[in-house]
Coordinates of N, CA, C and O in Angstrom, one line a residue:
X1 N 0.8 -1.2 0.0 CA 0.0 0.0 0.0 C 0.9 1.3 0.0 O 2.0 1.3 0.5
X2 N 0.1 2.5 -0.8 CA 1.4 3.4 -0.7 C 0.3 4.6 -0.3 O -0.9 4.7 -0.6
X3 N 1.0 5.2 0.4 CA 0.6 6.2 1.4 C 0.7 7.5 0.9 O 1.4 7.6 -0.1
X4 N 0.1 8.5 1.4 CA -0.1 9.4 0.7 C 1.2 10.1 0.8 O 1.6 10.6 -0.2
X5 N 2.1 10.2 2.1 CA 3.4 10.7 1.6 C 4.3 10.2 0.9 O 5.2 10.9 0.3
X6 N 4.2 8.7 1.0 CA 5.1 8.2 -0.5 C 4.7 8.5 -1.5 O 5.6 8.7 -2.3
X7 N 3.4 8.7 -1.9 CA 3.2 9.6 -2.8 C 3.4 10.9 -3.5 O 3.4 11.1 -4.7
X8 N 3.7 11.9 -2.4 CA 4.6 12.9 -2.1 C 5.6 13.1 -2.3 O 6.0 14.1 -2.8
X9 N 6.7 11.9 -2.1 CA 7.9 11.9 -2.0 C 8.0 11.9 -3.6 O 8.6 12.8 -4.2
X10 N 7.5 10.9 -4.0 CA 7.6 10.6 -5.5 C 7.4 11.9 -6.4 O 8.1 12.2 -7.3
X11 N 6.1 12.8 -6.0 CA 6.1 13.9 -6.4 C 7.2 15.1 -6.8 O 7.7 15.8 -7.7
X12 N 7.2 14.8 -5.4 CA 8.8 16.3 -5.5 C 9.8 15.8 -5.5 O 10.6 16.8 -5.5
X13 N 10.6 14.1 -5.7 CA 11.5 13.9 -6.2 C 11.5 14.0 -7.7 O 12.4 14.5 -8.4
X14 N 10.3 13.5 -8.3 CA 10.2 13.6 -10.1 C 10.1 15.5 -10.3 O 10.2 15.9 -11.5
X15 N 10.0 15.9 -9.8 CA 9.7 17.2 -10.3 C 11.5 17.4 -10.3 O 12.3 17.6 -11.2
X16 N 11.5 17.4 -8.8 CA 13.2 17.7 -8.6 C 14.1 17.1 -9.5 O 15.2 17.7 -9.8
X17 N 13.9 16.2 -9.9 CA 14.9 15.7 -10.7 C 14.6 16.0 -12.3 O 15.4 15.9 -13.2
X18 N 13.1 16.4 -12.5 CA 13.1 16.4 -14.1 C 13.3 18.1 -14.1 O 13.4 18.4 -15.3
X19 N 13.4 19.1 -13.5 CA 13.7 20.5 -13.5 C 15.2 20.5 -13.2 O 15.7 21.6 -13.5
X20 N 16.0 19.7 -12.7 CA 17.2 19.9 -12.7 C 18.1 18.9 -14.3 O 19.3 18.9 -14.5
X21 N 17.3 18.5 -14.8 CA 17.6 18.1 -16.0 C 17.4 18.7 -17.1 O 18.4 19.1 -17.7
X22 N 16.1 18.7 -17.4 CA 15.8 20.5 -18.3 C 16.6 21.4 -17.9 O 16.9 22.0 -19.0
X23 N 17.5 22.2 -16.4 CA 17.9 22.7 -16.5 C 19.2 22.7 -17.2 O 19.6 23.6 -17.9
X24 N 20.0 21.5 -16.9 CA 21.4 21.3 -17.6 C 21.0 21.1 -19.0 O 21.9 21.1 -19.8
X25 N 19.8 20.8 -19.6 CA 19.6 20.8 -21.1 C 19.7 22.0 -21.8 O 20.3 22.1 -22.9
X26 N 19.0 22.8 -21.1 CA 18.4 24.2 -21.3 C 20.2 25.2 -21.1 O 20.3 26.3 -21.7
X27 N 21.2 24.6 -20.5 CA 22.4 25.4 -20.4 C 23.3 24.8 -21.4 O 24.4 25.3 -21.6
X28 N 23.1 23.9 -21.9 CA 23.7 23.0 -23.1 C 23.4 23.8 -24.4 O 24.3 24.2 -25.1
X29 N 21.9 24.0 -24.6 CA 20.9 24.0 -25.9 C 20.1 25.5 -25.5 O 18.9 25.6 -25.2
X30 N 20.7 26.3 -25.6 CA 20.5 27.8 -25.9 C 19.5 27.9 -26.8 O 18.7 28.7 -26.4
X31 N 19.2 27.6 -27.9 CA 18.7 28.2 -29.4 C 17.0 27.1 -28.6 O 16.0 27.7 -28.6
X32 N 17.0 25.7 -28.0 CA 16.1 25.2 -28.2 C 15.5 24.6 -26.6 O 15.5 23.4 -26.4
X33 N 15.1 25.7 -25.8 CA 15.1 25.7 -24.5 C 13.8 24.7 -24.2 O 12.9 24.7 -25.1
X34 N 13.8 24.1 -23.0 CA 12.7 22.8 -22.9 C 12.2 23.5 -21.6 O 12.9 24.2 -21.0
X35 N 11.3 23.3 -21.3 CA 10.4 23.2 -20.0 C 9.9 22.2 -19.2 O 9.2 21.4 -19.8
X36 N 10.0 22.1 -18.1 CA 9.5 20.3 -17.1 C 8.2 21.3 -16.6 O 8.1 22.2 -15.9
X37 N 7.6 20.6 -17.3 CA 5.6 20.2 -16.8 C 5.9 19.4 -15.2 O 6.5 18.4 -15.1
X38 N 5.5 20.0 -14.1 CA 4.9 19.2 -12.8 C 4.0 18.5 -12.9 O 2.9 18.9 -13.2
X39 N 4.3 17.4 -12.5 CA 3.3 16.4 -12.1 C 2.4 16.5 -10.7 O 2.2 17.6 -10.2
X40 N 2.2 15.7 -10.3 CA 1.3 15.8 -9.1 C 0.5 14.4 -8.7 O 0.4 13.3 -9.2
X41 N -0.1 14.9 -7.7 CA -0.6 13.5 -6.6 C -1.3 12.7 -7.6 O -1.1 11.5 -7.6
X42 N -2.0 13.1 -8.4 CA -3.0 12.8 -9.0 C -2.4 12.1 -10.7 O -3.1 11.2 -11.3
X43 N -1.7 12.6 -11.1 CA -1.2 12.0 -11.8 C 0.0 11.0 -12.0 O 0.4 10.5 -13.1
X44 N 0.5 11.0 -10.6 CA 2.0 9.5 -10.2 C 0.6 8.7 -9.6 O 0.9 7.6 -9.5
X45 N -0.3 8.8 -9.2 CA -1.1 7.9 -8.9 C -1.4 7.3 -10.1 O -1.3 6.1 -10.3
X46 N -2.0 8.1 -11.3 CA -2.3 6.9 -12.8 C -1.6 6.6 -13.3 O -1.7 5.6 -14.0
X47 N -0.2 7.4 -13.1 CA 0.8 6.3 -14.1 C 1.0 4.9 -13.2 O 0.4 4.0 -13.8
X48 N 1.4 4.6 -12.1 CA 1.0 3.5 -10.7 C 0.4 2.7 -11.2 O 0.8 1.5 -11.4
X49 N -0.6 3.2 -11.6 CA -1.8 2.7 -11.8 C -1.7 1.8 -13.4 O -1.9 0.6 -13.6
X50 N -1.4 2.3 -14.0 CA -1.2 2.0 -15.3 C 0.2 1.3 -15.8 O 0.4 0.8 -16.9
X51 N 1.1 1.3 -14.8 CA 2.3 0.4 -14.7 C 1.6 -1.2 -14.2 O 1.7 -2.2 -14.8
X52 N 0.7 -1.0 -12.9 CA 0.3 -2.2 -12.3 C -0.7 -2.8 -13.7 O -0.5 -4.0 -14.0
X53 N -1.5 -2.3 -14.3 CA -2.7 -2.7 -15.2 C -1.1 -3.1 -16.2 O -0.5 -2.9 -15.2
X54 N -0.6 -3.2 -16.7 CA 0.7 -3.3 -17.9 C 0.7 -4.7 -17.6 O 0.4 -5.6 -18.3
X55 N 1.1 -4.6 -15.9 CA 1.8 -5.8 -15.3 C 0.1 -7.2 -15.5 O 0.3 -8.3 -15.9
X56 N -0.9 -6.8 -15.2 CA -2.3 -7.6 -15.0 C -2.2 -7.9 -16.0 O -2.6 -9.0 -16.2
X57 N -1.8 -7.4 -16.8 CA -1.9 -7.9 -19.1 C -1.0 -8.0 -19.2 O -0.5 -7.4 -20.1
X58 N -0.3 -8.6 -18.5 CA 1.4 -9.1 -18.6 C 1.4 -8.7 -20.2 O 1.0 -9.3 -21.1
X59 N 1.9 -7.6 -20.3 CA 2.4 -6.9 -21.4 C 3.9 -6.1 -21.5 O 4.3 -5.0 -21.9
X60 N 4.7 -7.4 -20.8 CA 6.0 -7.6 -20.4 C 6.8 -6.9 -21.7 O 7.4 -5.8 -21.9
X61 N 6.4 -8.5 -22.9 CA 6.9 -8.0 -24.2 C 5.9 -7.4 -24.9 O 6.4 -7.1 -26.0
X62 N 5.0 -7.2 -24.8 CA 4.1 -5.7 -25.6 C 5.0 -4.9 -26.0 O 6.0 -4.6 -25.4
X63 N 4.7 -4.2 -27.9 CA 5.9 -3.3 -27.6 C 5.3 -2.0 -26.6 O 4.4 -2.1 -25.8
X64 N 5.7 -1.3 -26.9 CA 5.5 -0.2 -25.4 C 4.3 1.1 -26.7 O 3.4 1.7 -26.4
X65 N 4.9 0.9 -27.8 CA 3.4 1.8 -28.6 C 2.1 0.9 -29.0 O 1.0 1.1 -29.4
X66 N 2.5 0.2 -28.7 CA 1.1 -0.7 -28.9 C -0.2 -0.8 -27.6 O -1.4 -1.1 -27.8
X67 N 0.6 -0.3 -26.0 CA -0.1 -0.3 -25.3 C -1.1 1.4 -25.6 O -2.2 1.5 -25.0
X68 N -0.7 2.7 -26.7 CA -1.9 3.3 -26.8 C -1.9 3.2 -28.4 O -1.8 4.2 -29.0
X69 N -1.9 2.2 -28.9 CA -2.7 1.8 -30.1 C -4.3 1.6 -30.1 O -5.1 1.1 -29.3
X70 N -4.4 2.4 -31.5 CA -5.9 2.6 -31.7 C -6.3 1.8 -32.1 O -7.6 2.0 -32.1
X71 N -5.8 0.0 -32.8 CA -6.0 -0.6 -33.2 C -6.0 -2.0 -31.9 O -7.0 -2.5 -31.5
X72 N -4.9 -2.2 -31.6 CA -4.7 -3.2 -30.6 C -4.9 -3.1 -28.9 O -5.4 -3.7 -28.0
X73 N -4.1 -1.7 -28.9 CA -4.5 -1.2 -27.7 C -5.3 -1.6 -26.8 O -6.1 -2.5 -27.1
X74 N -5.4 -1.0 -25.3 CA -6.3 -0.7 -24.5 C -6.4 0.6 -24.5 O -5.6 1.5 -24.5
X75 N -7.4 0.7 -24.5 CA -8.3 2.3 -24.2 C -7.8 3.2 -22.9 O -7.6 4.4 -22.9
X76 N -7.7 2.2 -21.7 CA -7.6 3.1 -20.9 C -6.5 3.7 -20.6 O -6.5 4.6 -19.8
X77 N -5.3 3.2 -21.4 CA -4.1 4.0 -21.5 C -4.4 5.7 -22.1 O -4.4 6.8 -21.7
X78 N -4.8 4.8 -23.4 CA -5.2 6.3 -24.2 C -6.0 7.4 -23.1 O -5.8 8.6 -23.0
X79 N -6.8 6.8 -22.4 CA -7.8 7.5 -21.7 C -6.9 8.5 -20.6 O -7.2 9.7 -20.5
X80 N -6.0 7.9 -20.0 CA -5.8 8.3 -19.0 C -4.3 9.2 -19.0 O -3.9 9.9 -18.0
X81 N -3.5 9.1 -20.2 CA -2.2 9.8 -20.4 C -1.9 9.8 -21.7 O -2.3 8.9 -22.4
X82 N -1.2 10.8 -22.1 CA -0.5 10.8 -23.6 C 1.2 9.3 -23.5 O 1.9 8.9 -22.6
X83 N 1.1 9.2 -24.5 CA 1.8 7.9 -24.5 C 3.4 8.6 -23.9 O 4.1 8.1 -23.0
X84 N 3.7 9.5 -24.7 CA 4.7 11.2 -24.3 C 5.1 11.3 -22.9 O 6.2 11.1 -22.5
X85 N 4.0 11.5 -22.3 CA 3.4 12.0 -21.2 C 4.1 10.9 -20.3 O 4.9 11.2 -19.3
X86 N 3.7 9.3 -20.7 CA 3.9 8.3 -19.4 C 5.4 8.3 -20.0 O 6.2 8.3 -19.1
X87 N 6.1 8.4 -21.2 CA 7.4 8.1 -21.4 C 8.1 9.0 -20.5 O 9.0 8.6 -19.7
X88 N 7.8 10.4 -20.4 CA 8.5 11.4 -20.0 C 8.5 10.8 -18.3 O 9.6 10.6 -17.7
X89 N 7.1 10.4 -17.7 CA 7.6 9.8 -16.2 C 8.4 9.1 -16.1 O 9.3 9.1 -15.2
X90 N 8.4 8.1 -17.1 CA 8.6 7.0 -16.8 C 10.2 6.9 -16.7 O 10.8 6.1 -16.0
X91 N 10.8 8.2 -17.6 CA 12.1 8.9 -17.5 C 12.6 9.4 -16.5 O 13.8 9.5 -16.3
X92 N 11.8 9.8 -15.6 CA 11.6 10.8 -14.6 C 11.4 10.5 -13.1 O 11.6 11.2 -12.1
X93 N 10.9 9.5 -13.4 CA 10.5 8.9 -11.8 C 11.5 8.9 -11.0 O 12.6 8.6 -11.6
X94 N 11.5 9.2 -9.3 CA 12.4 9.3 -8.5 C 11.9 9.2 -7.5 O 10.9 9.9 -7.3
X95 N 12.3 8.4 -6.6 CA 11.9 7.8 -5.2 C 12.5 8.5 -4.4 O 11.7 8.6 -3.5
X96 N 13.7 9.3 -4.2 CA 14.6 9.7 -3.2 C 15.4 11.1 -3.7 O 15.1 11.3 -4.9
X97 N 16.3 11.9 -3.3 CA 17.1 12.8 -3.6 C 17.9 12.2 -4.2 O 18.9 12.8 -4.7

């Protein structure tokens, strides 16, 4: 079970760590500067969510664009995140400092 401050933690470590990344991108790449989108409670809870549902459809070897395929897909991926969106956490996730 994960608690609302582990939830938290995950929060402001993915923030902390994807704003200190964009930052070193952003001091690299002058001409093509990036921005880190904040996440939040509510949205590390559906990716969670949608890692465990991956794991229920053991879609181990799924390729990873097929889970928001319009054709083969599940819906509730599409429903619930841009495919972008879960890659960028999925980049991003951070449990600790």
């Amino acid at each position: 079970m994960m608690t609302p401050d582990m939830i938290n933690i995950i929060v402001t470590e993915t923030n902390r760590y994807g704003n200190l990344v964009i930052e070193q991108w952003n001091e690299k790449n002058l001409e093509r500067k990036k921005q880190w989108k904040e996440t939040d409670c509510e949205e590390i809870l559906a990716f969670i969510g949608l890692l465990l549902l991956a794991g229920v459809h053991r879609s181990k070897n799924e390729p990873f664009n097929d889970l928001w395929s319009m054709v083969n897909g599940r819906s509730i991926f599409r429903a619930t995140t841009s495919k972008l969106r879960f890659k960028t956490l999925s980049q991003f996730c951070r449990f600790d400092n």
